[in-house]
GROMACS .gro file of C-alpha atoms in nm:
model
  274
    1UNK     CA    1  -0.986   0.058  -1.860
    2UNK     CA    2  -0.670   0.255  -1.682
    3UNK     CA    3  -0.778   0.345  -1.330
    4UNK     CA    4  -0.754   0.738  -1.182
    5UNK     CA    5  -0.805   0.876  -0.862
    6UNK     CA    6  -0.923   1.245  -0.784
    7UNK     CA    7  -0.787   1.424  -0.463
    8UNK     CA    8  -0.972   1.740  -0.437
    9UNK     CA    9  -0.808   2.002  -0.135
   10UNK     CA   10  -1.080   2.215  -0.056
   11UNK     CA   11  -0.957   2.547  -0.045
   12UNK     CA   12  -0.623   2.449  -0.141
   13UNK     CA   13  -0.386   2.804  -0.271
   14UNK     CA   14  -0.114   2.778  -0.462
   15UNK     CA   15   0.085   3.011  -0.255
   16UNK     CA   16   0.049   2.768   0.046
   17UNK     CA   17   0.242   2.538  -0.136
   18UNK     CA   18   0.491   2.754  -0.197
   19UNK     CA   19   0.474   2.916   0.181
   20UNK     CA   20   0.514   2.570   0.358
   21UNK     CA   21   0.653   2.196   0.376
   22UNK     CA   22   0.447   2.001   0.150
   23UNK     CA   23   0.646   1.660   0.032
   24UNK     CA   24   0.377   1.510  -0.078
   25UNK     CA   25   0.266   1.741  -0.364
   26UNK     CA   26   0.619   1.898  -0.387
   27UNK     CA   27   0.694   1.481  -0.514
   28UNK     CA   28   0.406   1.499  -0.781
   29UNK     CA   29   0.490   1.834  -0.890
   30UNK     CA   30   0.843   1.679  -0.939
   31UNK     CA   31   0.744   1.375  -1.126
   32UNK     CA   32   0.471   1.519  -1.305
   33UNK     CA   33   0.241   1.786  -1.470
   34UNK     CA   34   0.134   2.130  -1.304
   35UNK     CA   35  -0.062   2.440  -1.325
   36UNK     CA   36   0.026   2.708  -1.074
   37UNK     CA   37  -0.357   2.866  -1.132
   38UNK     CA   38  -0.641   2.726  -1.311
   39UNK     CA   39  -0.950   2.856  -1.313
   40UNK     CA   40  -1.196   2.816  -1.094
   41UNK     CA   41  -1.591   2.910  -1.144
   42UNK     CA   42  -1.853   3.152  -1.035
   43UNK     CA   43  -1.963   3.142  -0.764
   44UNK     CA   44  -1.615   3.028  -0.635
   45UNK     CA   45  -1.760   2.796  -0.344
   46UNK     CA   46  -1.759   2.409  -0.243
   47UNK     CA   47  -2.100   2.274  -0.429
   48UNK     CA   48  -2.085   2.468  -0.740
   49UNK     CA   49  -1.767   2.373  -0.809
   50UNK     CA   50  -1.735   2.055  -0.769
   51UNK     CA   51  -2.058   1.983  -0.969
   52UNK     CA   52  -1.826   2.183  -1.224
   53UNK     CA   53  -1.551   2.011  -1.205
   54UNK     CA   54  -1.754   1.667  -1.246
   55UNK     CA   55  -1.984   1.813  -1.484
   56UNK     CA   56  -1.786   2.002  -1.696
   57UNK     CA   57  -2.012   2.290  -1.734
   58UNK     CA   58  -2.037   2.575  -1.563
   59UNK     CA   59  -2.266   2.660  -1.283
   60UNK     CA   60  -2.557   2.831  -1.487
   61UNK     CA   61  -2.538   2.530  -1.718
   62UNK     CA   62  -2.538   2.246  -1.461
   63UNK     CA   63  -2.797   2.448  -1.237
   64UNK     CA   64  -2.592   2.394  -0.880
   65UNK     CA   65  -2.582   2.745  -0.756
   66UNK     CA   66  -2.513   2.700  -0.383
   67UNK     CA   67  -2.429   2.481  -0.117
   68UNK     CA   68  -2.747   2.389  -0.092
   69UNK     CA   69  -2.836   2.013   0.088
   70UNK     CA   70  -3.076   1.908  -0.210
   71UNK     CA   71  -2.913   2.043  -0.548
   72UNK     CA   72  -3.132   2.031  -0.870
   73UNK     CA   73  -2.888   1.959  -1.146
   74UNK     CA   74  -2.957   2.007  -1.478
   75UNK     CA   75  -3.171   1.697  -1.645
   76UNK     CA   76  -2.875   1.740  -1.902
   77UNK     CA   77  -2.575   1.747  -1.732
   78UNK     CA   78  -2.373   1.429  -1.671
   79UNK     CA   79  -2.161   1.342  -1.409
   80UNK     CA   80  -1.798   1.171  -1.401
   81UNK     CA   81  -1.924   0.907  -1.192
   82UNK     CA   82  -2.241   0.809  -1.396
   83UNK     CA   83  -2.047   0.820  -1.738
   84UNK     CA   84  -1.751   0.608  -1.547
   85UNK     CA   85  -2.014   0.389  -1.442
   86UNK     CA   86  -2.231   0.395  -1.826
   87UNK     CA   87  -1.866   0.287  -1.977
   88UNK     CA   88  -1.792  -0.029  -1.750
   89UNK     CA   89  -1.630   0.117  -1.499
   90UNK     CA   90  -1.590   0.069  -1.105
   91UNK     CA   91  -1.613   0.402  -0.890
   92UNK     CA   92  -1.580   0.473  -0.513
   93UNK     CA   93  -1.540   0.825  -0.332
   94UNK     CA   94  -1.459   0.869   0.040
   95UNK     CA   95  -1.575   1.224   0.186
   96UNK     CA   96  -1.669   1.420   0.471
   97UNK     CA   97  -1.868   1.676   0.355
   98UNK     CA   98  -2.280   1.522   0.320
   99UNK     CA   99  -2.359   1.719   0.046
  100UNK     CA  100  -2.114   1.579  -0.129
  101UNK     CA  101  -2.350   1.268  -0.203
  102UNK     CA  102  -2.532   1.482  -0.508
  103UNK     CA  103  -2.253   1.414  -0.695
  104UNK     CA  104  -2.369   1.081  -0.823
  105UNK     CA  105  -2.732   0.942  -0.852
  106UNK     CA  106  -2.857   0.684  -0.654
  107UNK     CA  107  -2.723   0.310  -0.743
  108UNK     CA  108  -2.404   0.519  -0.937
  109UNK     CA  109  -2.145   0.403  -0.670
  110UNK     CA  110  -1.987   0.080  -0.592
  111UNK     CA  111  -1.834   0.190  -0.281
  112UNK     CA  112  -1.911   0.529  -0.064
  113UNK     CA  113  -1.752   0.632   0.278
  114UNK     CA  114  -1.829   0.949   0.482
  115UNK     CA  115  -1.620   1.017   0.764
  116UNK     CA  116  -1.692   1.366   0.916
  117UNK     CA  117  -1.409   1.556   1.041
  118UNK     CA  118  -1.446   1.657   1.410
  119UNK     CA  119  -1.045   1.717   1.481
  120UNK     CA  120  -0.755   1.676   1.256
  121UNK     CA  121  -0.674   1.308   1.312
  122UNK     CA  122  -1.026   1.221   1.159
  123UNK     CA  123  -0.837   1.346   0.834
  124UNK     CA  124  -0.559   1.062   0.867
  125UNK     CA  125  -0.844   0.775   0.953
  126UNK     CA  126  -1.026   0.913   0.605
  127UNK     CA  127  -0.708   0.894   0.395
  128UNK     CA  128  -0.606   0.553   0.548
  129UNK     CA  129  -0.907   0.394   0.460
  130UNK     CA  130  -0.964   0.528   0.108
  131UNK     CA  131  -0.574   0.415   0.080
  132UNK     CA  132  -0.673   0.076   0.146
  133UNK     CA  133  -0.996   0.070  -0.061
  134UNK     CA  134  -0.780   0.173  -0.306
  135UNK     CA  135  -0.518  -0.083  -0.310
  136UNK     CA  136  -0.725  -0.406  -0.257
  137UNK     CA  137  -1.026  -0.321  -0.433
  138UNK     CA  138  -0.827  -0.115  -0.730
  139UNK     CA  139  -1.157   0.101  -0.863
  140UNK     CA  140  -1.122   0.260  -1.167
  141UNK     CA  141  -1.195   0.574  -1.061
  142UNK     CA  142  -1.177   0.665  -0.758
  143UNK     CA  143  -1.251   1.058  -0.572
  144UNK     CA  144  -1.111   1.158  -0.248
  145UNK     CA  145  -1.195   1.498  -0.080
  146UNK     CA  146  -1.007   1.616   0.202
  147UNK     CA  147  -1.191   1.958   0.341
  148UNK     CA  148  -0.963   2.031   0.634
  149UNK     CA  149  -0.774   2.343   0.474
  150UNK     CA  150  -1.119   2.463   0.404
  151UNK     CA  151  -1.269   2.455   0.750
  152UNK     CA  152  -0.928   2.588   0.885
  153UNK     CA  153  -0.910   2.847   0.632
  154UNK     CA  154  -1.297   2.996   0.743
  155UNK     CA  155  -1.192   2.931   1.104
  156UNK     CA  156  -0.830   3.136   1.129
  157UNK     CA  157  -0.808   3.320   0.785
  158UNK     CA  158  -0.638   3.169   0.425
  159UNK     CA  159  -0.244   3.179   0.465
  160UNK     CA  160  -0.225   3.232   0.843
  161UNK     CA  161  -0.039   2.993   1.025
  162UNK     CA  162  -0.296   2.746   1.125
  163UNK     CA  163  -0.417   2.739   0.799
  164UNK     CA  164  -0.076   2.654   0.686
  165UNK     CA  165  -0.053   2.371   0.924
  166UNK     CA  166  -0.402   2.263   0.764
  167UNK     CA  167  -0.188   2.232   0.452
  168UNK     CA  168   0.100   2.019   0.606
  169UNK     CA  169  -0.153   1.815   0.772
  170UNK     CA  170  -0.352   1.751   0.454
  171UNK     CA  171  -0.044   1.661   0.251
  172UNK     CA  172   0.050   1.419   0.516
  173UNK     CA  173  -0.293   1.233   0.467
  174UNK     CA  174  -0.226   1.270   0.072
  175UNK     CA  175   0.105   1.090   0.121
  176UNK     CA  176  -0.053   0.775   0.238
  177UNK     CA  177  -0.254   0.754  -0.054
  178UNK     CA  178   0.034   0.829  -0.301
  179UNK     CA  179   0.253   0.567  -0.105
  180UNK     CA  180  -0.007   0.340  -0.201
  181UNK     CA  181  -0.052   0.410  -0.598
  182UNK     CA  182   0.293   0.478  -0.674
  183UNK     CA  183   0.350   0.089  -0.535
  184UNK     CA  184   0.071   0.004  -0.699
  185UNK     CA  185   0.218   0.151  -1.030
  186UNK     CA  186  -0.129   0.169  -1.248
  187UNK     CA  187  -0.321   0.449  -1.101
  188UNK     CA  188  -0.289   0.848  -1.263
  189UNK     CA  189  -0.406   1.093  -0.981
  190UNK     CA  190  -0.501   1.422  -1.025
  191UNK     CA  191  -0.472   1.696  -0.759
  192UNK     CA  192  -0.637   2.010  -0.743
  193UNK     CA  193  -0.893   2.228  -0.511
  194UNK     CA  194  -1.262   2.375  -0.583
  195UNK     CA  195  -1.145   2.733  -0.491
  196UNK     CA  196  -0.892   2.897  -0.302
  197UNK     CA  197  -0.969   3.209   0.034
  198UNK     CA  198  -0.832   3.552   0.140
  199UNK     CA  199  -0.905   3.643   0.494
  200UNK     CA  200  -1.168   3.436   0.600
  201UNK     CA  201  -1.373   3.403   0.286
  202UNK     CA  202  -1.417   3.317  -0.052
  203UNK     CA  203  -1.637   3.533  -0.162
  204UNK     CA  204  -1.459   3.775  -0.400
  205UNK     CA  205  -1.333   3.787  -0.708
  206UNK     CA  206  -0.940   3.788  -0.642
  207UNK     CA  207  -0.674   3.572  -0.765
  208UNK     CA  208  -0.640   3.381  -0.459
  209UNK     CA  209  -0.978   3.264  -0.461
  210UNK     CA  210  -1.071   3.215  -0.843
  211UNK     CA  211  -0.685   3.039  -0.921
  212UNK     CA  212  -0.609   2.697  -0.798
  213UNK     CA  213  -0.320   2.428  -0.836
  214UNK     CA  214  -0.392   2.129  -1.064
  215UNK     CA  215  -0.131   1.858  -1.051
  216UNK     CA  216  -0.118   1.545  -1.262
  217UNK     CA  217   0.112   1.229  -1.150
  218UNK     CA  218   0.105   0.919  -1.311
  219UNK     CA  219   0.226   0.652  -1.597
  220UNK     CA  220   0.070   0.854  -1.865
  221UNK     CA  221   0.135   1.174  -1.725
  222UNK     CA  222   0.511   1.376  -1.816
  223UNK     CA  223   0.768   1.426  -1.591
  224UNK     CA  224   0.832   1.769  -1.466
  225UNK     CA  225   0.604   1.944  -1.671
  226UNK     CA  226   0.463   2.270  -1.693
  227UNK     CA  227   0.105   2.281  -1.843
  228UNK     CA  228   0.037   2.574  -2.053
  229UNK     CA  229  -0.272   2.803  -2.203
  230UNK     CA  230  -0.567   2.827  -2.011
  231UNK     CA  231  -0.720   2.566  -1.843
  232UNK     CA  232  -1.043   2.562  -1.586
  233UNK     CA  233  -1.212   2.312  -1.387
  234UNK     CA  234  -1.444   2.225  -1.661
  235UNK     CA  235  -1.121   2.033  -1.817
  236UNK     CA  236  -1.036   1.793  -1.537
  237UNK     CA  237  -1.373   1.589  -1.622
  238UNK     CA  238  -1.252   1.532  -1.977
  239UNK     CA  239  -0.873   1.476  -1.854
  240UNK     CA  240  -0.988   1.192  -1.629
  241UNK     CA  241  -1.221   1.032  -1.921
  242UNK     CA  242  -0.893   1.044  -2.122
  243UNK     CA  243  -0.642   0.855  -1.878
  244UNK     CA  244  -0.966   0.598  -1.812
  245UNK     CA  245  -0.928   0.558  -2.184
  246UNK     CA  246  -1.274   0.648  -2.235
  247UNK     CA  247  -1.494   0.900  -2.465
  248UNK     CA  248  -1.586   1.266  -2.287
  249UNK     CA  249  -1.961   1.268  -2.265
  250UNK     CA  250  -2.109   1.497  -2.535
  251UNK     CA  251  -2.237   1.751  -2.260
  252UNK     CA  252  -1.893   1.873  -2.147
  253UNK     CA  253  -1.777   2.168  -2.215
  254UNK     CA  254  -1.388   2.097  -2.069
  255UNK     CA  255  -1.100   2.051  -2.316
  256UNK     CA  256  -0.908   1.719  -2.217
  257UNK     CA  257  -0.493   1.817  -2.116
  258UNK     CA  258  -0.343   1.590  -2.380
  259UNK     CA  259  -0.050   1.843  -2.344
  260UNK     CA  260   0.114   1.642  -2.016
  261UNK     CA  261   0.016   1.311  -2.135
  262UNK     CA  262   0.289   1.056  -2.277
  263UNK     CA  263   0.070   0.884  -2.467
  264UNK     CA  264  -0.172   1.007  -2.713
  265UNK     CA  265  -0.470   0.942  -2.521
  266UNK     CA  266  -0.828   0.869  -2.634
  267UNK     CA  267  -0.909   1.187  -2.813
  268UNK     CA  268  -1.302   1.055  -2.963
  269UNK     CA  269  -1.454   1.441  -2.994
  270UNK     CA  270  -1.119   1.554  -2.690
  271UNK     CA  271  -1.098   1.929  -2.751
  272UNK     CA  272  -0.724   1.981  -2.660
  273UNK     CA  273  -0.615   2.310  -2.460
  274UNK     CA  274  -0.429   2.572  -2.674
   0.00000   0.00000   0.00000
């Protein structure tokens, strides 16, 4: 099985990449695959969408509707981690948000780390230690969520200047992860957010809340390319169980991104995006 990792930047905007000094994602842009603006789902907040994103169905089909502490997913629905873990593989995540948890069922995980962020330096412990999970204990997939923009973003307003600093400060933490997989050599990584923010909020139905970055880096993944058609959240489950070299689970609804992929991946029932 090839091994992945999943950074998700809460409330990440693709403007703020453009708006300040990120060299972090400004490398994996560079030396690989990227969306400007996927889609994100409705509603557009931190819960929903990530059960979306590692569900592959939309929130009225997986049955997470808010950021609720004790979520009541669909009986049907199947997430990354438990079809990871169904097909052999090893999975760890390393978080700061409790909720978070839901995401896998009990006895899923074969490593789990919350670390919750009280001040920005908490953000640098969190990426350090998923970095070195990472590199001695090599899962095969691996998720890493880094809500700092987000809490930054609710606390002085989407694009202002501390927010922006949020950014910098998150890419920093990304960077010692990345250090670690690009020496590594073996790991793909996707990048992307659960939903973007205008003013202090996330509430409407705006561009810069319902677009996100995605950005693919990896062996697999081409160099300095531009992914094209429409593609949503619901596709980055399928995209990971394509780089693992494993079947999408029959419940998804994603398309796998065979577009930025060097290698024809494992395409079993793999819807690819127009």
């Amino acid at each position: 099985m090839n091994k992945t990792l999943l950074v998700i930047i809460d409330g990440l905007t693709g403007a703020a990449i453009e708006k300040t000094t990120t060299p972090t994602l400004d490398y994996l842009i560079q030396k690989g695959a990227f969306a400007p603006g996927i889609k994100t789902v409705t509603p557009s907040i931190t819960l929903p969408s990530h059960f979306s994103i590692f569900t592959s169905l939309a929130p009225y089909s997986h049955g997470v509707l808010t950021n609720t502490a004790l979520p009541n997913m669909s009986a049907t629905a199947q997430s990354l981690f438990g079809h990871v873990k169904n097909n052999g593989g090893t999975v760890s995540s390393f978080y700061s948000w409790e909720h978070l948890r839901n995401l896998a069922l009990p006895g899923t995980m074969d490593h789990s780390f919350l670390l919750r962020l009280r001040q920005k330096q908490d953000l640098i412990e969190l990426a350090g230690i998923a970095a070195c999970h990472i590199l001695h204990q090599t899962p095969d997939f691996c998720f890493v969520y880094f809500e700092w923009t987000d809490i930054i973003g609710h606390r002085f307003g989407w694009m202002s200047p501390e927010y922006l600093g949020a950014v910098k400060m998150v890419d920093r933490a990304l960077g010692l992860i990345v250090e670690g997989i690009v020496r590594e050599g073996n790991y793909h990584l996707i990048v992307t957010s659960d939903h973007g923010g205008k003013g202090k909020s996330h509430l409407e139905d705006s561009s810069e809340i319902t677009q996100v970055p995605l950005i693919a880096f990896g062996p697999d993944i081409r160099e300095n390319f531009r992914i094209e058609g429409e593609v949503s959240l619901l596709d980055i489950a399928p995209t990971i169980a394509a780089l693992l070299n494993i079947p999408p689970h029959f419940a998804w609804e994603g398309k796998g991104l065979a577009q930025m992929m060097e290698k024809k991946p494992y395409l079993g029932d793999l819807r690819q995006a127009s």
